[in-house]
mmCIF file with all atom_site columns, C-alpha atoms in Angstrom:
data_model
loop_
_atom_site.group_PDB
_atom_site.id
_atom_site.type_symbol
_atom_site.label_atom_id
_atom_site.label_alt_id
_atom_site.label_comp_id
_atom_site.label_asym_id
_atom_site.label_entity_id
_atom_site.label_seq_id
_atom_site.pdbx_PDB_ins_code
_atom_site.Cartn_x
_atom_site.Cartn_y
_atom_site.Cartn_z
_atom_site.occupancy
_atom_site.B_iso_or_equiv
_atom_site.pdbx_formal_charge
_atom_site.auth_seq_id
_atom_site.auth_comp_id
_atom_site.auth_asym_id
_atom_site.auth_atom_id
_atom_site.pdbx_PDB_model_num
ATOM 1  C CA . UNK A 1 1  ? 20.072  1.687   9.899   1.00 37.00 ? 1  UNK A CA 1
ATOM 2  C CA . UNK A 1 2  ? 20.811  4.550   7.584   1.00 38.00 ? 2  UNK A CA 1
ATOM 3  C CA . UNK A 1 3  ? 18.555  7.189   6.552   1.00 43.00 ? 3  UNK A CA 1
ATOM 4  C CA . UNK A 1 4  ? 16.883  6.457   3.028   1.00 41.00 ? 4  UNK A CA 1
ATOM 5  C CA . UNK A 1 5  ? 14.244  8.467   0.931   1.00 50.00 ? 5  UNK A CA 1
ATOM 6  C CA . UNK A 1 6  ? 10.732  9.297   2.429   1.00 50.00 ? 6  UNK A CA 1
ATOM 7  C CA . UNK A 1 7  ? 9.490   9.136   -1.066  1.00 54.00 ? 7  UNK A CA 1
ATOM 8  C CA . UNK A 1 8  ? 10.263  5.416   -1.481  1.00 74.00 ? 8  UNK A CA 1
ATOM 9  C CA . UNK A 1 9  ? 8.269   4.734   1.169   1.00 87.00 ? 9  UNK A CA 1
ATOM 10 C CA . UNK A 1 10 ? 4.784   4.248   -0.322  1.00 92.00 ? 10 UNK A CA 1
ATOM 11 C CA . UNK A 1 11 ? 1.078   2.524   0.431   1.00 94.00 ? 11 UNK A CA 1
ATOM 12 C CA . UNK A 1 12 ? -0.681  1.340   -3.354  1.00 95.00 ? 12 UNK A CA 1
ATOM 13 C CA . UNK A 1 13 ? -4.057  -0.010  -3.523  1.00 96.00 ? 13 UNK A CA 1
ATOM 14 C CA . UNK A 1 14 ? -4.183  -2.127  -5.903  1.00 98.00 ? 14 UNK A CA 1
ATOM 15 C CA . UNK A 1 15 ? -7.012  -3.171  -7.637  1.00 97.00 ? 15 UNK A CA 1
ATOM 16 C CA . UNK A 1 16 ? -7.345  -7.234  -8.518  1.00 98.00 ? 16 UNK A CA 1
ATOM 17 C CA . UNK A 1 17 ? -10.883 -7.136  -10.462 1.00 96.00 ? 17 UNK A CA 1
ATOM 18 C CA . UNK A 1 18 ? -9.104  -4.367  -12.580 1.00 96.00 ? 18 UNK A CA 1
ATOM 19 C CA . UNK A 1 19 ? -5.662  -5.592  -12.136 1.00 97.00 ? 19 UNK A CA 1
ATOM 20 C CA . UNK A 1 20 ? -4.350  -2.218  -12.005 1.00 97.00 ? 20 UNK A CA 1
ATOM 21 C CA . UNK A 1 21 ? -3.114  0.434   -9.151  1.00 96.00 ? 21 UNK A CA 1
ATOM 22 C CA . UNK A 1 22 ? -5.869  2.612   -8.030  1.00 95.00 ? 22 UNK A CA 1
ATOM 23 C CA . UNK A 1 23 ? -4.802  4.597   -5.676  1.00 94.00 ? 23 UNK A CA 1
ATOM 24 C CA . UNK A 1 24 ? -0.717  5.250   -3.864  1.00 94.00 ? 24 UNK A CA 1
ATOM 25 C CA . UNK A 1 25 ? -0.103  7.843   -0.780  1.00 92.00 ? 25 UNK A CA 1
ATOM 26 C CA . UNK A 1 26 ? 3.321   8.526   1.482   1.00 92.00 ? 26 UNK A CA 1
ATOM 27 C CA . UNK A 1 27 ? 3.626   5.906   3.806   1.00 88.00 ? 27 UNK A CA 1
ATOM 28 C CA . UNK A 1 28 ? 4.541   8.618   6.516   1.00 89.00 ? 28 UNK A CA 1
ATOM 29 C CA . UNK A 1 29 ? 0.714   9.887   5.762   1.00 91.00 ? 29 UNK A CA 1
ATOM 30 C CA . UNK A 1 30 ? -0.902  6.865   6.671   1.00 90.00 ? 30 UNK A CA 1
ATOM 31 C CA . UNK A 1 31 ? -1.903  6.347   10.843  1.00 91.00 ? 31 UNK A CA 1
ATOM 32 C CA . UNK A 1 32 ? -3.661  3.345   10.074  1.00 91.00 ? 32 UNK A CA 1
ATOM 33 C CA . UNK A 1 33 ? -2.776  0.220   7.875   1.00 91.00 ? 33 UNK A CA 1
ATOM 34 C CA . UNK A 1 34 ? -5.993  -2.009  7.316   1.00 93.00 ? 34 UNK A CA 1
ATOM 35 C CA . UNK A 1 35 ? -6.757  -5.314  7.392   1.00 94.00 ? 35 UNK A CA 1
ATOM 36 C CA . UNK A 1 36 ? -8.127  -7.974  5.740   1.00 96.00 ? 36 UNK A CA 1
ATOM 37 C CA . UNK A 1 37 ? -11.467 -7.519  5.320   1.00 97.00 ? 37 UNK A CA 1
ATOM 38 C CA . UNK A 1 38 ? -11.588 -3.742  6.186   1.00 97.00 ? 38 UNK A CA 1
ATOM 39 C CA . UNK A 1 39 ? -12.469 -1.617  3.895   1.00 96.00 ? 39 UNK A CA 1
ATOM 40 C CA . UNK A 1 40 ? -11.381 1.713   2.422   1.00 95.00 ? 40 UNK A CA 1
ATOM 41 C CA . UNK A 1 41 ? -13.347 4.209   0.852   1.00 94.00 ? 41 UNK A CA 1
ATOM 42 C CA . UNK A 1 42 ? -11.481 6.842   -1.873  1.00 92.00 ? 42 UNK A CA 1
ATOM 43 C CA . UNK A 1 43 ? -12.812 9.965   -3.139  1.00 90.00 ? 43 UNK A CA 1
ATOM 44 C CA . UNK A 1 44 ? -14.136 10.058  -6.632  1.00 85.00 ? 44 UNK A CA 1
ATOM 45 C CA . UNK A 1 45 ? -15.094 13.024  -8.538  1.00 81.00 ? 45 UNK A CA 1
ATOM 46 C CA . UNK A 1 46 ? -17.610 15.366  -6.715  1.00 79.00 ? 46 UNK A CA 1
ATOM 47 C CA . UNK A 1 47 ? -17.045 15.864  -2.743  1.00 76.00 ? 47 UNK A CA 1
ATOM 48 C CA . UNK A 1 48 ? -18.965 13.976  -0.672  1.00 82.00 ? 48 UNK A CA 1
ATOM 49 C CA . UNK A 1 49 ? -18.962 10.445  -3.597  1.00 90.00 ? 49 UNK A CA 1
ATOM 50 C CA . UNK A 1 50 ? -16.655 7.577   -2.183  1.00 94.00 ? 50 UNK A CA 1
ATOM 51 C CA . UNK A 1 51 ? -15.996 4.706   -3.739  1.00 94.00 ? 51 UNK A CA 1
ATOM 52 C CA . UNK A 1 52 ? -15.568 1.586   -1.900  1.00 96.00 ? 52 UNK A CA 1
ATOM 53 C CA . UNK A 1 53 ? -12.866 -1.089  -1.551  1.00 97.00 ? 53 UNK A CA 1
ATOM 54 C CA . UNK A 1 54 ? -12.448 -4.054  0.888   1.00 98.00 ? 54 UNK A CA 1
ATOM 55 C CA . UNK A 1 55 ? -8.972  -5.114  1.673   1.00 98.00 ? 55 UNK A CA 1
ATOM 56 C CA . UNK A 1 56 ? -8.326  -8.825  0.303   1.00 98.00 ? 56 UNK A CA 1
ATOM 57 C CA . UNK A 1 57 ? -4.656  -9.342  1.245   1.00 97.00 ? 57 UNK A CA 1
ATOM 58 C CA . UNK A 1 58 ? -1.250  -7.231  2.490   1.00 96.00 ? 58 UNK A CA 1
ATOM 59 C CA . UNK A 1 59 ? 1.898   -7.747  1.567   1.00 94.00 ? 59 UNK A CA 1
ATOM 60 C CA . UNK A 1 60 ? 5.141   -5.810  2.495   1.00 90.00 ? 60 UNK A CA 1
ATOM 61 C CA . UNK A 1 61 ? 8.207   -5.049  0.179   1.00 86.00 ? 61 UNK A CA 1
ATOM 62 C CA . UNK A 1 62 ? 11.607  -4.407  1.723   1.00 78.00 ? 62 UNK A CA 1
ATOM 63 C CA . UNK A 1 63 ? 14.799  -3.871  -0.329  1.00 73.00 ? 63 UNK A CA 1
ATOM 64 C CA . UNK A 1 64 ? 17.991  -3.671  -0.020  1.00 62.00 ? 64 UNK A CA 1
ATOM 65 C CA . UNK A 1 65 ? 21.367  -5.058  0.616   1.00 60.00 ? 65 UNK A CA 1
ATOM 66 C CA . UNK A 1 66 ? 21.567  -8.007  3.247   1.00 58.00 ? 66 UNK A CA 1
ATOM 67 C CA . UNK A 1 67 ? 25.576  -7.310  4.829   1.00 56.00 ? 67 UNK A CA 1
ATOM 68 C CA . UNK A 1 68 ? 28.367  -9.628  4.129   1.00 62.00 ? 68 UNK A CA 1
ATOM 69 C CA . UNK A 1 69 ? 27.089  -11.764 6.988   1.00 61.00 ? 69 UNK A CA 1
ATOM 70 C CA . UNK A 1 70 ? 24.057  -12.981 5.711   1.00 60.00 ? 70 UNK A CA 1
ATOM 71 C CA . UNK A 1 71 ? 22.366  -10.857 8.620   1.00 60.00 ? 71 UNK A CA 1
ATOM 72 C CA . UNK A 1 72 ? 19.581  -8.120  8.269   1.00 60.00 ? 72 UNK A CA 1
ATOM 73 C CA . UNK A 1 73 ? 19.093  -5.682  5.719   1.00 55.00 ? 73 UNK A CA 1
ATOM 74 C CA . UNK A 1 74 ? 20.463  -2.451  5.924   1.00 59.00 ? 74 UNK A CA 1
ATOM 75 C CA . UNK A 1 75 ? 19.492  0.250   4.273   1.00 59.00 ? 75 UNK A CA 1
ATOM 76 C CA . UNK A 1 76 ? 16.320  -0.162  2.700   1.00 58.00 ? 76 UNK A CA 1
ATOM 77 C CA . UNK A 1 77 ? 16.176  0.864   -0.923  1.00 64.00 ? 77 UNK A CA 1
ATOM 78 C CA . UNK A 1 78 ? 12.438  0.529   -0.903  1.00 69.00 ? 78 UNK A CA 1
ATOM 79 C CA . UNK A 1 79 ? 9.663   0.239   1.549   1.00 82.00 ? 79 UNK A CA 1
ATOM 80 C CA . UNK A 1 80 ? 6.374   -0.536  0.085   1.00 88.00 ? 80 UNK A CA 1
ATOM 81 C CA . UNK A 1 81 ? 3.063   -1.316  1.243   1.00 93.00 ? 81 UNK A CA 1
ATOM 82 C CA . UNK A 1 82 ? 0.360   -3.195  -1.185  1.00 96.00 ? 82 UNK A CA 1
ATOM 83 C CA . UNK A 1 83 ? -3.269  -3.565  -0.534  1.00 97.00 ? 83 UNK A CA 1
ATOM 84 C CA . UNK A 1 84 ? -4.933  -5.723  -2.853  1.00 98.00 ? 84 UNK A CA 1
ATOM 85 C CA . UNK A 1 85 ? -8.132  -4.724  -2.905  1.00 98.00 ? 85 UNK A CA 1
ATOM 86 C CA . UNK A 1 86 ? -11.860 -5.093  -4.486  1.00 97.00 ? 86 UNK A CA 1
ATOM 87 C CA . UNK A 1 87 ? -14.753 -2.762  -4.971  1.00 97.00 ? 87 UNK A CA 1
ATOM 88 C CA . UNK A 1 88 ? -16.998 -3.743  -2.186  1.00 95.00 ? 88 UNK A CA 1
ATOM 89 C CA . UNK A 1 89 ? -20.385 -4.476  -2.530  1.00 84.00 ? 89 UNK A CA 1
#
């Protein structure tokens, strides 16, 4: 598959009490992709202050160009990542 750019290639958190993004990072800086139930803990204003979220469902968004014979896509336009998540409690 061809070569497509890094920056499209993206993790969001996305908020579903809020319904609203709350946090988005490089794919390529991301080791670990959590799971259901996990949870994930972002910075907030002062070091040391995290604020909680626990992962409620994943979903994966490919894009692209299926070829001519209805087989894979190639080439990527987008690679995307979404977390929907909820503070934790």
């Amino acid at each position: 598959m061809a070569e497509f750019d890094q920056e499209q290639k993206y993790v969001e958190l996305f908020d579903i009490s809020k319904n609203t993004p709350v946090a988005k990072a490089p794919l390529a800086a991301i080791s670990h992709l959590p799971r259901t139930g996990e949870r994930i803990f972002l910075p907030i204003q002062r070091p040391g202050n995290w604020e909680a979220y626990t992962v409620k469902t994943v979903e994966y968004f490919l894009g692209g160009e299926p070829l001519p014979s209805e087989g894979p896509l190639e080439s990527p336009g987008l690679v995307r990542v979404t977390l929907y998540v909820e503070p934790s409690k």
